[in-house]
PDB file of C-alpha atoms and ligand atoms in Angstrom:
ATOM      1  CA  UNK P 261     -60.390 -63.784   1.405  1.00  0.00           C
ATOM      2  CA  UNK P 262     -59.072 -67.079   0.255  1.00  0.00           C
ATOM      3  CA  UNK P 263     -60.298 -70.518   1.129  1.00  0.00           C
ATOM      4  CA  UNK P 264     -57.528 -72.155  -0.916  1.00  0.00           C
ATOM      5  CA  UNK P 265     -56.487 -75.456   0.629  1.00  0.00           C
ATOM      6  CA  UNK P 266     -59.863 -75.950   2.318  1.00  0.00           C
ATOM      7  CA  UNK P 267     -62.346 -78.615   1.260  1.00  0.00           C
ATOM      8  CA  UNK P 268     -66.062 -77.815   1.461  1.00  0.00           C
ATOM      9  CA  UNK P 269     -68.772 -80.478   1.490  1.00  0.00           C
ATOM     10  CA  UNK P 270     -72.184 -79.057   0.551  1.00  0.00           C
ATOM     11  CA  UNK P 271     -75.166 -81.393   0.929  1.00  0.00           C
ATOM     12  CA  UNK P 272     -77.990 -81.131  -1.599  1.00  0.00           C
ATOM     13  CA  UNK P 273     -75.931 -79.077  -4.000  1.00  0.00           C
ATOM     14  CA  UNK P 274     -76.889 -80.143  -7.523  1.00  0.00           C
ATOM     15  CA  UNK P 275     -79.374 -77.253  -7.732  1.00  0.00           C
ATOM     16  CA  UNK P 276     -80.643 -74.092  -6.085  1.00  0.00           C
ATOM     17  CA  UNK P 277     -79.120 -72.679  -2.914  1.00  0.00           C
ATOM     18  CA  UNK P 278     -76.653 -75.537  -2.384  1.00  0.00           C
ATOM     19  CA  UNK P 279     -75.166 -75.050  -5.840  1.00  0.00           C
ATOM     20  CA  UNK P 280     -75.074 -71.274  -5.249  1.00  0.00           C
ATOM     21  CA  UNK P 281     -73.157 -71.826  -2.000  1.00  0.00           C
ATOM     22  CA  UNK P 282     -70.746 -74.283  -3.660  1.00  0.00           C
ATOM     23  CA  UNK P 283     -70.111 -71.708  -6.422  1.00  0.00           C
ATOM     24  CA  UNK P 284     -69.245 -68.935  -3.945  1.00  0.00           C
ATOM     25  CA  UNK P 285     -66.979 -71.218  -1.890  1.00  0.00           C
ATOM     26  CA  UNK P 286     -65.212 -72.321  -5.094  1.00  0.00           C
ATOM     27  CA  UNK P 287     -64.927 -68.671  -6.150  1.00  0.00           C
ATOM     28  CA  UNK P 288     -63.163 -68.061  -2.812  1.00  0.00           C
ATOM     29  CA  UNK P 289     -60.735 -70.875  -3.664  1.00  0.00           C
ATOM     30  CA  UNK P 290     -62.140 -73.866  -1.781  1.00  0.00           C
ATOM     31  CA  UNK P 291     -62.182 -77.356  -3.250  1.00  0.00           C
ATOM     32  CA  UNK P 292     -65.785 -78.499  -3.258  1.00  0.00           C
ATOM     33  CA  UNK P 293     -67.734 -81.728  -2.929  1.00  0.00           C
ATOM     34  CA  UNK P 294     -71.202 -81.557  -4.464  1.00  0.00           C
ATOM     35  CA  UNK P 295     -73.898 -83.986  -3.331  1.00  0.00           C
ATOM     36  CA  UNK P 296     -77.407 -85.212  -3.901  1.00  0.00           C
ATOM     37  CA  UNK P 297     -79.186 -88.570  -3.928  1.00  0.00           C
ATOM     38  CA  UNK P 298     -78.993 -88.967  -7.729  1.00  0.00           C
ATOM     39  CA  UNK P 299     -76.032 -90.103  -9.827  1.00  0.00           C
ATOM     40  CA  UNK P 300     -76.701 -88.591 -13.251  1.00  0.00           C
ATOM     41  CA  UNK P 301     -74.019 -87.475 -15.735  1.00  0.00           C
ATOM     42  CA  UNK P 302     -75.266 -83.913 -15.204  1.00  0.00           C
ATOM     43  CA  UNK P 303     -74.390 -84.120 -11.487  1.00  0.00           C
ATOM     44  CA  UNK P 304     -70.746 -84.873 -12.305  1.00  0.00           C
ATOM     45  CA  UNK P 305     -70.742 -82.252 -15.081  1.00  0.00           C
ATOM     46  CA  UNK P 306     -71.734 -79.594 -12.524  1.00  0.00           C
ATOM     47  CA  UNK P 307     -68.644 -80.443 -10.481  1.00  0.00           C
ATOM     48  CA  UNK P 308     -66.435 -80.439 -13.588  1.00  0.00           C
ATOM     49  CA  UNK P 309     -67.852 -77.035 -14.537  1.00  0.00           C
ATOM     50  CA  UNK P 310     -66.979 -75.514 -11.144  1.00  0.00           C
ATOM     51  CA  UNK P 311     -63.469 -76.993 -11.317  1.00  0.00           C
ATOM     52  CA  UNK P 312     -62.914 -75.450 -14.737  1.00  0.00           C
ATOM     53  CA  UNK P 313     -64.460 -72.072 -13.916  1.00  0.00           C
ATOM     54  CA  UNK P 314     -62.660 -71.497 -10.625  1.00  0.00           C
ATOM     55  CA  UNK P 315     -59.498 -73.632 -10.936  1.00  0.00           C
ATOM     56  CA  UNK P 316     -60.312 -75.746  -7.876  1.00  0.00           C
ATOM     57  CA  UNK P 317     -60.833 -79.451  -7.325  1.00  0.00           C
ATOM     58  CA  UNK P 318     -64.494 -80.357  -7.447  1.00  0.00           C
ATOM     59  CA  UNK P 319     -66.286 -83.675  -7.407  1.00  0.00           C
ATOM     60  CA  UNK P 320     -69.752 -85.059  -6.944  1.00  0.00           C
ATOM     61  CA  UNK P 321     -70.567 -87.765  -4.390  1.00  0.00           C
ATOM     62  CA  UNK P 322     -73.955 -89.475  -4.369  1.00  0.00           C
ATOM     63  CA  UNK P 323     -75.433 -89.925  -0.880  1.00  0.00           C
ATOM     64  CA  UNK P 324     -79.036 -89.967   0.291  1.00  0.00           C
ATOM     65  CA  UNK P 325     -79.387 -87.541   3.191  1.00  0.00           C
ATOM     66  CA  UNK P 326     -82.479 -89.384   4.444  1.00  0.00           C
ATOM     67  CA  UNK P 327     -80.206 -92.269   5.497  1.00  0.00           C
ATOM     68  CA  UNK P 328     -77.898 -91.963   8.514  1.00  0.00           C
ATOM     69  CA  UNK P 329     -75.248 -94.294   7.117  1.00  0.00           C
ATOM     70  CA  UNK P 330     -75.054 -92.440   3.796  1.00  0.00           C
ATOM     71  CA  UNK P 331     -74.724 -89.068   5.573  1.00  0.00           C
ATOM     72  CA  UNK P 332     -71.699 -90.354   7.461  1.00  0.00           C
ATOM     73  CA  UNK P 333     -70.313 -92.151   4.379  1.00  0.00           C
ATOM     74  CA  UNK P 334     -70.428 -88.853   2.432  1.00  0.00           C
ATOM     75  CA  UNK P 335     -67.985 -87.300   4.896  1.00  0.00           C
ATOM     76  CA  UNK P 336     -65.668 -90.302   4.987  1.00  0.00           C
ATOM     77  CA  UNK P 337     -65.651 -90.546   1.187  1.00  0.00           C
ATOM     78  CA  UNK P 338     -64.856 -86.820   0.961  1.00  0.00           C
ATOM     79  CA  UNK P 339     -61.756 -87.573   3.064  1.00  0.00           C
ATOM     80  CA  UNK P 340     -61.394 -83.945   4.171  1.00  0.00           C
ATOM     81  CA  UNK P 341     -64.129 -81.673   5.404  1.00  0.00           C
ATOM     82  CA  UNK P 342     -62.908 -78.254   6.546  1.00  0.00           C
ATOM     83  CA  UNK P 343     -66.209 -76.612   5.648  1.00  0.00           C
ATOM     84  CA  UNK P 344     -69.494 -78.471   6.066  1.00  0.00           C
ATOM     85  CA  UNK P 345     -72.652 -76.909   4.633  1.00  0.00           C
ATOM     86  CA  UNK P 346     -75.848 -78.728   5.579  1.00  0.00           C
ATOM     87  CA  UNK P 347     -78.246 -77.571   2.891  1.00  0.00           C
ATOM     88  CA  UNK P 348     -80.268 -80.596   1.674  1.00  0.00           C
ATOM     89  CA  UNK P 349     -83.943 -80.051   2.303  1.00  0.00           C
ATOM     90  CA  UNK P 350     -87.463 -80.864   1.150  1.00  0.00           C
ATOM     91  CA  UNK P 351     -90.889 -79.376   1.864  1.00  0.00           C
ATOM     92  CA  UNK P 352     -94.442 -80.708   2.258  1.00  0.00           C
ATOM     93  CA  UNK P 353     -97.519 -78.640   3.024  1.00  0.00           C
ATOM     94  CA  UNK P 354    -100.612 -80.045   4.803  1.00  0.00           C
ATOM     95  CA  UNK P 355    -102.587 -79.385   8.004  1.00  0.00           C
ATOM     96  CA  UNK P 356    -101.019 -81.118  11.003  1.00  0.00           C
ATOM     97  CA  UNK P 357    -103.954 -83.505  11.466  1.00  0.00           C
ATOM     98  CA  UNK P 358    -103.718 -84.573   7.837  1.00  0.00           C
ATOM     99  CA  UNK P 359     -99.929 -84.582   7.562  1.00  0.00           C
ATOM    100  CA  UNK P 360     -98.738 -87.967   6.224  1.00  0.00           C
ATOM    101  CA  UNK P 361     -96.447 -89.620   8.794  1.00  0.00           C
ATOM    102  CA  UNK P 362     -94.002 -90.687   6.052  1.00  0.00           C
ATOM    103  CA  UNK P 363     -93.694 -87.033   4.941  1.00  0.00           C
ATOM    104  CA  UNK P 364     -93.015 -85.964   8.533  1.00  0.00           C
ATOM    105  CA  UNK P 365     -90.323 -88.642   8.893  1.00  0.00           C
ATOM    106  CA  UNK P 366     -88.694 -87.729   5.563  1.00  0.00           C
ATOM    107  CA  UNK P 367     -88.568 -84.001   6.346  1.00  0.00           C
ATOM    108  CA  UNK P 368     -87.132 -84.551   9.827  1.00  0.00           C
ATOM    109  CA  UNK P 369     -84.562 -87.003   8.387  1.00  0.00           C
ATOM    110  CA  UNK P 370     -83.402 -84.876   5.437  1.00  0.00           C
ATOM    111  CA  UNK P 371     -83.772 -81.359   6.884  1.00  0.00           C
ATOM    112  CA  UNK P 372     -82.589 -82.054  10.466  1.00  0.00           C
ATOM    113  CA  UNK P 373     -81.142 -85.495  11.249  1.00  0.00           C
ATOM    114  CA  UNK P 374     -78.781 -85.415   8.252  1.00  0.00           C
ATOM    115  CA  UNK P 375     -77.054 -82.391   9.804  1.00  0.00           C
ATOM    116  CA  UNK P 376     -76.572 -84.302  13.071  1.00  0.00           C
ATOM    117  CA  UNK P 377     -74.953 -87.214  11.218  1.00  0.00           C
ATOM    118  CA  UNK P 378     -72.695 -85.143   8.943  1.00  0.00           C
ATOM    119  CA  UNK P 379     -71.574 -82.920  11.837  1.00  0.00           C
ATOM    120  CA  UNK P 380     -70.792 -85.954  13.988  1.00  0.00           C
ATOM    121  CA  UNK P 381     -68.716 -87.404  11.155  1.00  0.00           C
ATOM    122  CA  UNK P 382     -67.004 -84.128  10.192  1.00  0.00           C
ATOM    123  CA  UNK P 383     -65.930 -82.762  13.598  1.00  0.00           C
ATOM    124  CA  UNK P 384     -63.081 -85.289  14.053  1.00  0.00           C
ATOM    125  CA  UNK P 385     -61.716 -84.292  10.608  1.00  0.00           C
ATOM    126  CA  UNK P 386     -61.969 -80.580  11.484  1.00  0.00           C
ATOM    127  CA  UNK P 387     -60.211 -81.194  14.807  1.00  0.00           C
ATOM    128  CA  UNK P 388     -57.424 -83.114  13.033  1.00  0.00           C
ATOM    129  CA  UNK P 389     -57.036 -80.229  10.550  1.00  0.00           C
ATOM    130  CA  UNK P 390     -57.106 -77.614  13.352  1.00  0.00           C
ATOM    131  CA  UNK P 391     -59.834 -75.543  11.674  1.00  0.00           C
ATOM    132  CA  UNK P 392     -63.463 -75.952  10.768  1.00  0.00           C
ATOM    133  CA  UNK P 393     -66.630 -74.186   9.719  1.00  0.00           C
ATOM    134  CA  UNK P 394     -70.153 -75.628   9.929  1.00  0.00           C
ATOM    135  CA  UNK P 395     -72.836 -73.674   8.078  1.00  0.00           C
ATOM    136  CA  UNK P 396     -76.375 -74.973   8.434  1.00  0.00           C
ATOM    137  CA  UNK P 397     -79.033 -73.742   6.030  1.00  0.00           C
ATOM    138  CA  UNK P 398     -82.094 -73.175   8.187  1.00  0.00           C
ATOM    139  CA  UNK P 399     -84.847 -70.758   7.105  1.00  0.00           C
ATOM    140  CA  UNK P 400     -86.987 -67.846   8.185  1.00  0.00           C
ATOM    141  CA  UNK P 401     -89.094 -70.840   9.221  1.00  0.00           C
ATOM    142  CA  UNK P 402     -86.336 -71.692  11.726  1.00  0.00           C
ATOM    143  CA  UNK P 403     -87.322 -68.526  13.596  1.00  0.00           C
ATOM    144  CA  UNK P 404     -91.024 -68.085  12.783  1.00  0.00           C
ATOM    145  CA  UNK P 405     -93.869 -70.392  11.762  1.00  0.00           C
ATOM    146  CA  UNK P 406     -96.455 -70.653   8.999  1.00  0.00           C
ATOM    147  CA  UNK P 407     -99.550 -72.843   9.019  1.00  0.00           C
ATOM    148  CA  UNK P 408     -99.444 -76.211   7.240  1.00  0.00           C
ATOM    149  CA  UNK P 409     -95.651 -76.533   7.464  1.00  0.00           C
ATOM    150  CA  UNK P 410     -95.407 -78.381  10.804  1.00  0.00           C
ATOM    151  CA  UNK P 411     -92.570 -80.724   9.820  1.00  0.00           C
ATOM    152  CA  UNK P 412     -90.547 -78.088   7.957  1.00  0.00           C
ATOM    153  CA  UNK P 413     -90.901 -75.488  10.721  1.00  0.00           C
ATOM    154  CA  UNK P 414     -90.033 -78.093  13.383  1.00  0.00           C
ATOM    155  CA  UNK P 415     -86.989 -79.304  11.449  1.00  0.00           C
ATOM    156  CA  UNK P 416     -85.719 -75.774  10.723  1.00  0.00           C
ATOM    157  CA  UNK P 417     -86.165 -74.716  14.381  1.00  0.00           C
ATOM    158  CA  UNK P 418     -84.320 -77.925  15.275  1.00  0.00           C
ATOM    159  CA  UNK P 419     -81.440 -76.931  12.999  1.00  0.00           C
ATOM    160  CA  UNK P 420     -81.105 -73.670  14.945  1.00  0.00           C
ATOM    161  CA  UNK P 421     -80.986 -75.612  18.230  1.00  0.00           C
ATOM    162  CA  UNK P 422     -78.402 -78.037  16.842  1.00  0.00           C
ATOM    163  CA  UNK P 423     -76.351 -75.072  15.610  1.00  0.00           C
ATOM    164  CA  UNK P 424     -76.240 -73.490  19.076  1.00  0.00           C
ATOM    165  CA  UNK P 425     -75.368 -76.787  20.766  1.00  0.00           C
ATOM    166  CA  UNK P 426     -72.516 -77.636  18.372  1.00  0.00           C
ATOM    167  CA  UNK P 427     -71.195 -74.069  18.728  1.00  0.00           C
ATOM    168  CA  UNK P 428     -71.006 -74.467  22.520  1.00  0.00           C
ATOM    169  CA  UNK P 429     -69.342 -77.872  22.248  1.00  0.00           C
ATOM    170  CA  UNK P 430     -66.648 -76.424  19.911  1.00  0.00           C
ATOM    171  CA  UNK P 431     -66.437 -72.938  21.456  1.00  0.00           C
ATOM    172  CA  UNK P 432     -62.831 -73.277  22.649  1.00  0.00           C
ATOM    173  CA  UNK P 433     -61.657 -74.758  19.352  1.00  0.00           C
ATOM    174  CA  UNK P 434     -60.948 -73.032  15.996  1.00  0.00           C
ATOM    175  CA  UNK P 435     -64.302 -74.305  14.758  1.00  0.00           C
ATOM    176  CA  UNK P 436     -67.518 -72.314  14.348  1.00  0.00           C
ATOM    177  CA  UNK P 437     -71.098 -73.401  13.723  1.00  0.00           C
ATOM    178  CA  UNK P 438     -73.766 -71.016  12.465  1.00  0.00           C
ATOM    179  CA  UNK P 439     -77.073 -71.081  10.633  1.00  0.00           C
ATOM    180  CA  UNK P 440     -78.229 -69.011   7.671  1.00  0.00           C
ATOM    181  CA  UNK P 441     -81.958 -68.253   7.701  1.00  0.00           C
ATOM    182  CA  UNK P 442     -83.070 -67.336   4.175  1.00  0.00           C
ATOM    183  CA  UNK P 443     -86.444 -65.843   3.385  1.00  0.00           C
ATOM    184  CA  UNK P 444     -87.837 -66.523  -0.084  1.00  0.00           C
ATOM    185  CA  UNK P 445     -84.934 -67.233  -2.462  1.00  0.00           C
ATOM    186  CA  UNK P 446     -85.199 -67.138  -6.241  1.00  0.00           C
ATOM    187  CA  UNK P 447     -84.147 -70.669  -7.195  1.00  0.00           C
ATOM    188  CA  UNK P 448     -85.080 -72.437 -10.447  1.00  0.00           C
ATOM    189  CA  UNK P 449     -87.920 -74.192  -8.573  1.00  0.00           C
ATOM    190  CA  UNK P 450     -89.340 -70.888  -7.325  1.00  0.00           C
ATOM    191  CA  UNK P 451     -88.910 -69.261 -10.753  1.00  0.00           C
ATOM    192  CA  UNK P 452     -90.892 -72.133 -12.286  1.00  0.00           C
ATOM    193  CA  UNK P 453     -93.811 -71.469  -9.905  1.00  0.00           C
ATOM    194  CA  UNK P 454     -94.281 -67.859 -11.058  1.00  0.00           C
ATOM    195  CA  UNK P 455     -96.265 -68.560 -14.281  1.00  0.00           C
ATOM    196  CA  UNK P 456     -98.653 -70.884 -12.383  1.00  0.00           C
ATOM    197  CA  UNK P 457     -99.164 -68.275  -9.668  1.00  0.00           C
ATOM    198  CA  UNK P 458     -99.800 -65.595 -12.319  1.00  0.00           C
ATOM    199  CA  UNK P 459    -102.464 -67.801 -13.925  1.00  0.00           C
ATOM    200  CA  UNK P 460    -104.026 -68.841 -10.602  1.00  0.00           C
ATOM    201  CA  UNK P 461    -104.357 -65.236  -9.378  1.00  0.00           C
ATOM    202  CA  UNK P 462    -104.895 -63.512 -12.715  1.00  0.00           C
ATOM    203  CA  UNK P 463    -102.017 -61.137 -11.972  1.00  0.00           C
ATOM    204  CA  UNK P 464     -98.975 -59.947 -13.888  1.00  0.00           C
ATOM    205  CA  UNK P 465     -95.518 -61.130 -12.827  1.00  0.00           C
ATOM    206  CA  UNK P 466     -94.631 -58.100 -10.673  1.00  0.00           C
ATOM    207  CA  UNK P 467     -97.954 -58.108  -8.844  1.00  0.00           C
ATOM    208  CA  UNK P 468     -97.973 -61.837  -8.104  1.00  0.00           C
ATOM    209  CA  UNK P 469     -94.381 -61.657  -6.866  1.00  0.00           C
ATOM    210  CA  UNK P 470     -95.055 -58.621  -4.620  1.00  0.00           C
ATOM    211  CA  UNK P 471     -98.540 -59.415  -3.344  1.00  0.00           C
ATOM    212  CA  UNK P 472     -98.594 -63.225  -3.212  1.00  0.00           C
ATOM    213  CA  UNK P 473     -95.138 -64.780  -3.163  1.00  0.00           C
ATOM    214  CA  UNK P 474     -93.343 -62.039  -1.230  1.00  0.00           C
ATOM    215  CA  UNK P 475     -96.284 -61.125   0.952  1.00  0.00           C
ATOM    216  CA  UNK P 476     -94.188 -61.707   4.118  1.00  0.00           C
ATOM    217  CA  UNK P 477     -90.896 -60.332   2.734  1.00  0.00           C
ATOM    218  CA  UNK P 478     -90.893 -56.567   3.374  1.00  0.00           C
ATOM    219  CA  UNK P 479     -88.183 -55.816   0.792  1.00  0.00           C
ATOM    220  CA  UNK P 480     -90.529 -57.245  -1.874  1.00  0.00           C
ATOM    221  CA  UNK P 481     -87.464 -58.783  -3.510  1.00  0.00           C
ATOM    222  CA  UNK P 482     -86.344 -62.395  -3.561  1.00  0.00           C
ATOM    223  CA  UNK P 483     -82.961 -63.169  -2.055  1.00  0.00           C
ATOM    224  CA  UNK P 484     -80.587 -64.720  -4.595  1.00  0.00           C
ATOM    225  CA  UNK P 485     -78.583 -67.931  -4.357  1.00  0.00           C
ATOM    226  CA  UNK P 486     -75.459 -65.788  -4.815  1.00  0.00           C
ATOM    227  CA  UNK P 487     -76.375 -63.754  -1.720  1.00  0.00           C
ATOM    228  CA  UNK P 488     -76.840 -66.922   0.346  1.00  0.00           C
ATOM    229  CA  UNK P 489     -73.533 -68.231  -1.042  1.00  0.00           C
ATOM    230  CA  UNK P 490     -71.800 -64.964  -0.206  1.00  0.00           C
ATOM    231  CA  UNK P 491     -73.111 -65.165   3.358  1.00  0.00           C
ATOM    232  CA  UNK P 492     -71.763 -68.717   3.672  1.00  0.00           C
ATOM    233  CA  UNK P 493     -68.376 -67.587   2.328  1.00  0.00           C
ATOM    234  CA  UNK P 494     -68.334 -64.729   4.873  1.00  0.00           C
ATOM    235  CA  UNK P 495     -69.012 -67.216   7.700  1.00  0.00           C
ATOM    236  CA  UNK P 496     -65.922 -69.125   6.505  1.00  0.00           C
ATOM    237  CA  UNK P 497     -63.725 -66.008   6.519  1.00  0.00           C
ATOM    238  CA  UNK P 498     -61.324 -64.859   9.245  1.00  0.00           C
ATOM    239  CA  UNK P 499     -63.659 -61.920   9.938  1.00  0.00           C
ATOM    240  CA  UNK P 500     -66.245 -64.430  11.167  1.00  0.00           C
ATOM    241  CA  UNK P 501     -63.916 -66.384  13.475  1.00  0.00           C
ATOM    242  CA  UNK P 502     -65.745 -65.137  16.582  1.00  0.00           C
ATOM    243  CA  UNK P 503     -69.200 -65.582  15.107  1.00  0.00           C
ATOM    244  CA  UNK P 504     -70.541 -68.878  16.393  1.00  0.00           C
ATOM    245  CA  UNK P 505     -73.839 -70.313  17.572  1.00  0.00           C
ATOM    246  CA  UNK P 506     -75.922 -67.682  15.850  1.00  0.00           C
ATOM    247  CA  UNK P 507     -78.321 -67.196  12.974  1.00  0.00           C
ATOM    248  CA  UNK P 508     -77.929 -64.777  10.070  1.00  0.00           C
ATOM    249  CA  UNK P 509     -81.190 -63.874   8.386  1.00  0.00           C
ATOM    250  CA  UNK P 510     -81.110 -63.148   4.648  1.00  0.00           C
ATOM    251  CA  UNK P 511     -84.819 -62.482   4.398  1.00  0.00           C
ATOM    252  CA  UNK P 512     -85.494 -58.901   3.265  1.00  0.00           C
ATOM    253  CA  UNK P 513     -86.810 -58.043   6.747  1.00  0.00           C
ATOM    254  CA  UNK P 514     -89.243 -60.976   7.170  1.00  0.00           C
ATOM    255  CA  UNK P 515     -88.213 -61.699  10.776  1.00  0.00           C
ATOM    256  CA  UNK P 516     -88.196 -58.004  11.712  1.00  0.00           C
ATOM    257  CA  UNK P 517     -91.966 -57.848  11.333  1.00  0.00           C
TER     258      UNK P 517
HETATM  259  P1  NAD W 730     -83.816 -77.290  -4.164  1.00  0.00           P
HETATM  260  O1  NAD W 730     -84.932 -78.301  -4.243  1.00  0.00           O
HETATM  261  O2  NAD W 730     -83.380 -76.593  -5.390  1.00  0.00           O
HETATM  262  O3  NAD W 730     -82.551 -77.930  -3.485  1.00  0.00           O
HETATM  263  C1  NAD W 730     -82.627 -78.958  -2.534  1.00  0.00           C
HETATM  264  C2  NAD W 730     -81.405 -79.804  -2.707  1.00  0.00           C
HETATM  265  O4  NAD W 730     -81.465 -80.889  -1.774  1.00  0.00           O
HETATM  266  C3  NAD W 730     -81.323 -80.417  -4.113  1.00  0.00           C
HETATM  267  O5  NAD W 730     -79.979 -80.432  -4.534  1.00  0.00           O
HETATM  268  C4  NAD W 730     -81.838 -81.822  -3.895  1.00  0.00           C
HETATM  269  O6  NAD W 730     -81.328 -82.728  -4.846  1.00  0.00           O
HETATM  270  C5  NAD W 730     -81.284 -82.089  -2.494  1.00  0.00           C
HETATM  271  N1  NAD W 730     -81.938 -83.197  -1.818  1.00  0.00           N
HETATM  272  C6  NAD W 730     -83.254 -83.409  -1.629  1.00  0.00           C
HETATM  273  N2  NAD W 730     -83.432 -84.581  -1.005  1.00  0.00           N
HETATM  274  C7  NAD W 730     -82.197 -85.108  -0.796  1.00  0.00           C
HETATM  275  C8  NAD W 730     -81.716 -86.305  -0.209  1.00  0.00           C
HETATM  276  N3  NAD W 730     -82.545 -87.231   0.291  1.00  0.00           N
HETATM  277  N4  NAD W 730     -80.381 -86.516  -0.191  1.00  0.00           N
HETATM  278  C9  NAD W 730     -79.524 -85.620  -0.704  1.00  0.00           C
HETATM  279  N5  NAD W 730     -79.919 -84.459  -1.268  1.00  0.00           N
HETATM  280  C10 NAD W 730     -81.249 -84.214  -1.307  1.00  0.00           C
HETATM  281  O7  NAD W 730     -84.288 -76.251  -3.046  1.00  0.00           O
HETATM  282  P2  NAD W 730     -83.570 -74.947  -2.446  1.00  0.00           P
HETATM  283  O8  NAD W 730     -84.610 -73.917  -2.413  1.00  0.00           O
HETATM  284  O9  NAD W 730     -82.262 -74.673  -3.083  1.00  0.00           O
HETATM  285  O10 NAD W 730     -83.360 -75.412  -0.923  1.00  0.00           O
HETATM  286  C11 NAD W 730     -82.091 -75.627  -0.349  1.00  0.00           C
HETATM  287  C12 NAD W 730     -82.177 -75.446   1.171  1.00  0.00           C
HETATM  288  O11 NAD W 730     -82.544 -74.090   1.423  1.00  0.00           O
HETATM  289  C13 NAD W 730     -83.245 -76.317   1.834  1.00  0.00           C
HETATM  290  O12 NAD W 730     -82.757 -76.775   3.084  1.00  0.00           O
HETATM  291  C14 NAD W 730     -84.398 -75.352   2.009  1.00  0.00           C
HETATM  292  O13 NAD W 730     -85.232 -75.724   3.077  1.00  0.00           O
HETATM  293  C15 NAD W 730     -83.649 -74.071   2.300  1.00  0.00           C
HETATM  294  N6  NAD W 730     -84.428 -72.837   2.078  1.00  0.00           N
HETATM  295  C16 NAD W 730     -84.910 -72.521   0.833  1.00  0.00           C
HETATM  296  C17 NAD W 730     -85.613 -71.325   0.664  1.00  0.00           C
HETATM  297  C18 NAD W 730     -86.146 -70.885  -0.696  1.00  0.00           C
HETATM  298  O14 NAD W 730     -86.896 -69.905  -0.767  1.00  0.00           O
HETATM  299  N7  NAD W 730     -85.794 -71.518  -1.786  1.00  0.00           N
HETATM  300  C19 NAD W 730     -85.845 -70.508   1.768  1.00  0.00           C
HETATM  301  C20 NAD W 730     -85.342 -70.873   3.016  1.00  0.00           C
HETATM  302  C21 NAD W 730     -84.625 -72.045   3.160  1.00  0.00           C
END
């Protein structure tokens, strides 16, 4: 598979899953646009590193995905957007009757509304190019719920609904729109939580990972950012041209329970 000549915009991609997806798309030959809301030298160095490693064009564009105008400006500044990956996301955990309204608004804005704005801005560019792929990063929480995650679960279910709607609106065009639903993924943030969990539960690493962190993941293994990236790259391949409006779970069996 080659994605040479395609440009991929990946929101929230200066760490974790977004960076893993950008890496796999670059490995497949796509030019990539990295994004987050910061503008640190390290952000631009990440893009330079991908360009050097994979021989593609890569750049970093600062845009805050909590702001509608910046979501749309990201796409126009990118200039091309053959592949759009909506990945930016945040989490907050609290009971619904104690959930801060500002946290609710921020999660809905970053995890759901940003995808509406970037898709709206990117579809005309995909139509002009005669090809397009939208990959939305939802979650196992786009298909199931957990207590204390009302905003996150609502936003991720909303992403699945948006995915289906955009797929139907583009069904007769060479454009697809799908969602990836990861279970627990081993990102640097998750890795950093393991020592605290070990201390809190008085367990060794393997036990705390199996019994606490991966309690709902039947495989008892984290998914990796490379596996999520590989799934995104597959959704951009010719083999996936008739896959649209669906969800692909990468969750070690979580949603089979
Ligand atoms: P992460 O915190 O490492 O990455 C989140 C990314 O979003 C970062 O690059 C961050 O800078 C960016 N971001 C946050 N707020 C932003 C804003 N206002 N504007 C632009 N960018 C912003 O976390 P991650 O685990 O890699 O999560 C990535 C996506 O995967 C999220 O949508 C998350 O909900 C989803 N997800 C993660 C897991 C998991 O286990 N890690 C599981 C299922 C789904």
